[in-house]
C-alpha cells in the first residue's frame, strides 16, 4: 500500500517546484477508490471492542467475565490482569517536562479509572455488533470517587488522581529572559487580563482504526499492523518494547488516512491492545473507533487558562510580558501532551521584540480525556491571549492596533533573532528568517484595515447588528527534527521510485514530494515518479509527519537524494559511453549531452542505463537530512465580523490570512492548507467545544453536540502566500505551511468581536464565542459612554 | 454505535402495516426516513425487537389539495418534496418557507413529515408549523382512523398522542385565508441544525389591513412547541405596530419555561424567544410573505 504513481504531465516541464500541479491523490479520493483502514478486510478477521469506563473517577473492583464469555459469538475478553506482564507505560515522544512522566498511561486503567473513556477491557467477537450486544454482560464493580473537572479543583489536591504521585500538579516551571521586575518597574503602562481557551480538538472525519495480525511461524514479519500513520517507526519501536519483540518482527503499514491534525497516529492504548488481542486469539483483529469513542478517547487539546500582563512605555514600546499558565492536562500524560502548554509559553512573545519575558507554567491533572497536540499546539491559544491583550493596550494608549504591532515586530535586519530559552527541554529559540513588519504591512494593505476599522466604527449599530475588525500576528515553527531519510531507485524500465519516512494524512505529499524529486533529478517526468510512504518495511528508518516537517525535512531529504542519484547516474553513463562526466547531464528523464539541441536524441535513456547496471546499488541512493534548527513561518490574520447583538450570533464577513512560508512547492496546496486551517480555527472559535458536567461526564459525545464547521458556515476566507523569506536551514528554502491558517484565528476573531461590541463594554477574554456566551457577555457588560 | 438485533418487516400496504404494528405494539417501532430513528438505534437509546419499515407502503406519501382548499400531506412525504412542491407553495407558503431550515438537503431527501412529527423533537420545525396552522393529525390503526388536533398531538419531549399501535398517516393543513401573511425566524448554531429557539407566525389581515387574527408559535423553548394565545389576542386588540410586536415578544418570554442545555441557557432562550417572535412578526410587513391565494 501507499505507493502512488504521479499522473502524466509530459516531459520537459521542469521546474515543477512552484507549480500548482493537480494532486496525484485526488483521483482516488474523489472516485471513492482510496483504501482507508475500514476498507480493508483480512481473511479470518475478527473484531475488537474496547470497553471504556463510564465513570470519570472510580476504583475498579471485581471484574466478572463469565456471562460475557458465554454469549454466542464472543471469542475472548481480556482486562488489566491479563496484560499485567506487558503493562508497560506508553512512553513520551515529545516534551519531557519534569514530573509529567509520573502520569504516563498504561494500556488499561490500573486500580482506578481516571476519565470517561478510560479503557478497561477488550472484547473480541465475530462482529462488532455482537461485541456491542454482549458488552453489558461484562460485570465491573466501580467505587465512585469525586471527579476533578477543572484546574482549580485539581490544584486543591482534595481528590488526587494519581496517589503514587500524591499531587495533581504534574509539572510546574518558570522560564524567563531579561529582567522582568525592572521591565515592569520602568513601564508607563501595564495591564493584566485573565484568559481562558476552551477544550476542543482536531476531529478527523476518519476515526482511528487498525488491523493487526500475527503469525508466530512467519520468517519475515510475525506481527503486521495496518492503519499506522504519523510516526510508524516510533510506534513500532514502542510496541516492540512493550511486547518484548524485535522491531524487525513487526511491520507497520500505512493506509489512506482521512485527516489527522496531530491527534491521529500517536501511540494510544489501542495501539498496544489490538496487536496484543491478535496474539491472544491468533486471528487477525480489526478495531474501528466509532465517533463516540473518538470524542472521548483520542487526544483533546487547547484547554488552558492564562493570566497575562503586559508592560509598555507610553510610546508603546514592548518592555515586558509575564504570564501564568494553568493547563488542564486531563487524566494521563500522553505521548506529546506537554507540547501545548510548553509551546504556549514559548510563543508568548510571538513575533515581537519584548524587553523581558517571564512565564510560569503548570500542568494540572483532571478526570477528563488526556491532552495531546492539535494543529498549531499552544499557538492558537497563546496568540489569542497575547493578541487580545495587545488590542486592549492599543485602545488604552490610543494607538492603532496596526501601529502598536508594527512598532514592536522584530525587524528583518535583526534576523536570525534569539528569543531566549523559553522552553525547558529545548535549546534557546532562534527565529531563522522573516520580514514580520512586511507581512503585517501586507495584510493591513490587502484588508484595508485602518479604513475598514474607521468605517465600521462610524457605522455603529444598525438593525441590531454591529460590525468589527480584528487582527492577529503570529510566528510559528516548522521543520522539526530529527532527521528524515529518503531512498530513490531507478526501476528496470527507467522509472523512479521514491521511499520516504514521511507519512500522509491527506496533505498531498505524494504530489509535492514527486515535484521535488523531479526537480532534483533534472526534470524526470512527473508521471514516471512513484512515492512510497509510511511502510516500516520499505525504509530502514523514518520519523514521520508532524510539526510542518513533511516538505521541509522529508522533502529536503528527497531533494538531496535526488541530486545524489542524478550525479551517480551521470557518472555511470559516462563510464558506459566513455564520455566525460562534465559533458553529460540528467535532463528531462534521460542522459543527454550538455547543451544538446532540443529534440536531439539522448545519449542514454534511463531504461538503457538501468539495463546496463552491474550492481543494483548503482541505481539507488539514500540520503538523510537533519535540520540544524527549526524554520519559523510568520503571518497575520484579519477578520471582519458582524455580531447580532440580540442573539449573540457572529457572522464572518471577511477573513484574510497572509503567510510567508519561504519556498512554496505547490501554491495550490499551500493555499488549501491555509484555508483548511482557517476553517478549523474559525470553527474552533465559534463552534467546537468539548464540554463536561460536574461529574466528569462528557456531554459532547456525538456530532449532534460537538459542532464542527461545515461548508456552509464560513465561506469568505482568503489567503495570500508570500515567499519573501526563504529559509536558510534547508536546501529547499521551505518553511512549515500547515499551521499558519489556524494559529491566529482565536486572536483575530476575539479582537474583531471585541471591536464590534466594544461600545457595549464587551471585552472578550474567553472562548468559544458561541451565541450563548456572546449574549451573556453583552448582558453582563457595562456600556461605555457615548463618547466612544 | 451499532444497532442491536431486530426483526424487520417491510409491508407494502397500509393494511399490512397497521396489522404489523398492532401485533408488535409492545416491542415494535416504525421506520420512516430513519434520520432520527437510526441514530437512536445506533446509540442504543432504543432496542425494539421489531422494526416495521414504512418506506415501501403504497400511497403513504405525497401532498394533495383537499376539496376545501386545505393541504393534505401524507405521512411518508419527504421534506424535500414539500420544499419543492408548487402545490405546497400555493396552499401553505409557511411550510415551503420553513423547509430550508430543516436539516440539510441530504437529510431532507429522506426525512418525512410523519417521522418528524412522531419523533416530536422540541426544536423541530414541522411540529411548530403544524401547530401554528392548527393542522389536524390523522392516526390510523387496525380499528380505523382518528383525528387529533395539533394542539393535542404534542404532549412532551419525544411524546405524542400516538398510541403504540397507531401510524401517523396524514396531516391536514386548513385552507389559507385571503389576507394571511407568514413569518418564520429561528436561531440555530449552524445552518441546518435544530433551532435553539424559533418562532412561526401567521397574521390574517382584513380588507382594511388590520390584524384580524394572529397565530404565534414558539419552539425550542420548552418541551413542546407552544402557541402564545395572550400575545395573539393582544395583537388583534391593538393591531400590529413596532411596539406591539415587541410586546408580543415580551409576553412570549414570560410565558415559556425554557431549560438549560449544552447549546444555550434558559436565560438565553428566554431573551432570544422575544427576538424571534418580534422578527417573525416584522416579516409579515412584507407583501412577499403572503400566499398566492391572498
Ligand atoms: C444532521 C441532522 C440534522 C437535522 N436537523 C433537523 C432540523 O433542523 N429540524 C428538524 O425538524 N429535523 C432535523 N433533523 C431530523 C430530520 O428532520 C428527521 O428526518 C425527522 O426528525 C424524522 O423523520 P424521519 O422520517 O427520518 O423519521 P424516523 O427517523 O424514521 O422516525 C422517527 C421516529 O418517528 C417514528 N415514526 C416514523 N414515522 C412514523 C409514522 N408515520 N407514524 C408514527 N410514528 C412514526 C419512528 O418510530 C421513530 O420513533 C435532522 C436530522 C439530522 C440527521
Coordinates of C-alpha atoms in Angstrom, one line a residue, chain B residues 36-208:
Chain B
X36 CA -33.8 10.4 13.7
X37 CA -34.5 6.7 14.4
X38 CA -31.3 5.1 13.0
X39 CA -29.1 7.2 15.3
X40 CA -31.3 6.3 18.2
X41 CA -30.8 2.6 17.3
X42 CA -27.1 3.0 16.8
X43 CA -26.6 4.8 20.1
X44 CA -28.8 2.0 21.6
X45 CA -31.1 4.6 23.1
X46 CA -33.9 2.2 22.0
X47 CA -33.7 -1.5 21.4
X48 CA -37.0 -2.5 19.7
X49 CA -37.3 -6.2 18.9
X50 CA -39.1 -5.5 15.7
X51 CA -38.9 -2.7 13.1
X52 CA -41.7 -2.1 10.6
X53 CA -40.3 -0.1 7.7
X54 CA -43.0 2.1 6.1
X55 CA -40.9 3.2 3.1
X56 CA -42.5 0.7 0.8
X57 CA -46.1 1.3 1.8
X58 CA -48.0 2.3 -1.2
X59 CA -49.9 5.6 -1.1
X60 CA -48.4 6.8 2.2
X61 CA -46.5 9.7 0.6
X62 CA -47.4 12.8 -1.3
X63 CA -49.1 16.2 -0.9
X64 CA -52.5 17.0 -2.4
X65 CA -55.2 19.6 -2.3
X66 CA -58.3 18.9 -0.3
X67 CA -61.8 19.9 -1.6
X68 CA -62.0 22.9 0.7
X69 CA -58.6 24.2 -0.4
X70 CA -56.7 22.7 2.5
X71 CA -53.4 20.8 2.1
X72 CA -53.2 17.1 2.8
X73 CA -49.6 15.9 3.5
X74 CA -49.3 12.1 3.8
X75 CA -47.0 10.7 6.5
X76 CA -44.3 9.4 4.2
X77 CA -43.9 12.7 2.3
X78 CA -40.2 13.6 2.2
X79 CA -39.2 17.1 3.5
X80 CA -37.6 17.8 0.2
X81 CA -40.8 17.1 -1.7
X82 CA -42.6 19.6 0.4
X83 CA -39.8 22.1 -0.1
X84 CA -40.0 21.9 -3.9
X85 CA -43.7 21.3 -4.4
X86 CA -45.6 24.2 -6.2
X87 CA -48.8 22.9 -4.7
X88 CA -47.5 23.3 -1.2
X89 CA -46.1 26.8 -2.1
X90 CA -49.6 27.8 -3.3
X91 CA -51.6 26.3 -0.4
X92 CA -49.2 26.8 2.5
X93 CA -46.3 29.1 1.8
X94 CA -45.3 29.0 5.5
X95 CA -44.5 25.3 5.1
X96 CA -42.5 26.0 2.0
X97 CA -40.6 28.9 3.5
X98 CA -39.7 26.9 6.6
X99 CA -38.3 23.8 4.9
X100 CA -34.8 25.2 4.1
X101 CA -34.3 25.5 7.8
X102 CA -34.9 21.7 8.4
X103 CA -31.6 20.0 8.4
X104 CA -29.6 19.7 5.1
X105 CA -30.7 18.6 1.6
X106 CA -29.3 15.1 2.1
X107 CA -31.4 14.7 5.2
X108 CA -34.5 16.3 3.7
X109 CA -34.3 13.8 0.9
X110 CA -35.0 11.1 3.4
X111 CA -36.8 12.7 6.4
X112 CA -40.5 12.7 6.4
X113 CA -43.4 14.6 7.8
X114 CA -44.7 11.6 9.7
X115 CA -41.3 10.8 11.2
X116 CA -40.6 14.4 12.2
X117 CA -44.0 14.9 13.9
X118 CA -44.0 11.5 15.6
X119 CA -40.5 12.0 16.8
X120 CA -41.6 15.3 18.3
X121 CA -38.2 16.9 19.0
X122 CA -39.0 20.1 20.9
X123 CA -36.8 22.1 18.5
X124 CA -38.1 20.6 15.2
X125 CA -39.8 22.9 12.7
X126 CA -42.6 20.7 11.3
X127 CA -44.4 20.3 14.6
X128 CA -44.2 24.0 15.1
X129 CA -45.7 24.7 11.7
X130 CA -48.5 22.2 12.2
X131 CA -49.3 23.8 15.5
X132 CA -49.3 27.3 14.0
X133 CA -51.6 26.2 11.2
X134 CA -54.0 24.4 13.5
X135 CA -53.4 21.3 11.5
X136 CA -55.2 18.0 12.2
X137 CA -53.3 14.8 12.6
X138 CA -54.8 11.6 11.2
X139 CA -53.8 8.5 13.2
X140 CA -54.5 5.1 11.7
X141 CA -54.7 1.7 13.5
X142 CA -56.5 -1.6 12.9
X143 CA -59.6 0.0 14.3
X144 CA -59.6 2.8 11.8
X145 CA -58.7 6.5 11.8
X146 CA -59.0 9.1 14.4
X147 CA -58.2 12.8 14.1
X148 CA -56.3 14.7 16.7
X149 CA -55.7 18.5 16.5
X150 CA -52.1 19.7 16.6
X151 CA -52.7 21.3 19.9
X152 CA -53.4 17.9 21.5
X153 CA -50.9 15.8 19.5
X154 CA -47.7 17.1 21.1
X155 CA -47.6 16.1 24.7
X156 CA -43.9 16.3 25.8
X157 CA -40.3 15.8 24.7
X158 CA -40.5 12.9 22.1
X159 CA -44.0 12.2 23.4
X160 CA -47.2 12.5 21.3
X161 CA -50.9 11.3 21.3
X162 CA -49.9 8.3 19.1
X163 CA -50.8 5.0 20.7
X164 CA -48.3 2.2 20.3
X165 CA -50.4 0.6 17.6
X166 CA -51.0 3.8 15.5
X167 CA -49.4 5.2 12.5
X168 CA -49.4 8.9 11.7
X169 CA -50.8 8.7 8.1
X170 CA -51.7 12.3 7.3
X171 CA -51.6 15.9 8.4
X172 CA -54.3 18.2 7.2
X173 CA -53.5 21.9 7.0
X174 CA -56.6 24.1 6.8
X175 CA -57.1 26.3 3.8
X176 CA -55.1 29.5 3.8
X177 CA -57.4 32.5 4.0
X178 CA -57.1 35.6 1.9
X179 CA -55.0 38.3 3.5
X180 CA -52.9 35.9 5.5
X181 CA -49.1 36.6 5.8
X182 CA -46.5 34.5 7.5
X183 CA -43.2 34.9 9.3
X184 CA -40.6 32.5 10.4
X185 CA -37.4 33.1 12.3
X186 CA -35.1 30.7 14.1
X187 CA -31.7 30.8 15.8
X188 CA -29.6 27.8 15.1
X189 CA -25.9 27.3 15.8
X190 CA -25.2 26.3 12.2
X191 CA -27.3 26.3 9.1
X192 CA -29.4 23.1 9.2
X193 CA -29.0 22.5 12.9
X194 CA -32.1 22.1 15.1
X195 CA -33.1 25.5 16.4
X196 CA -32.1 26.7 19.8
X197 CA -35.3 28.7 19.6
X198 CA -37.6 29.7 16.8
X199 CA -40.9 31.2 16.0
X200 CA -43.5 30.8 13.3
X201 CA -46.4 33.3 13.0
X202 CA -49.4 33.8 10.8
X203 CA -51.3 37.1 10.7
X204 CA -54.6 37.4 8.9
X205 CA -55.1 41.0 7.7
X206 CA -58.7 42.1 6.9
X207 CA -59.6 44.2 3.9
X208 CA -58.7 47.4 5.9

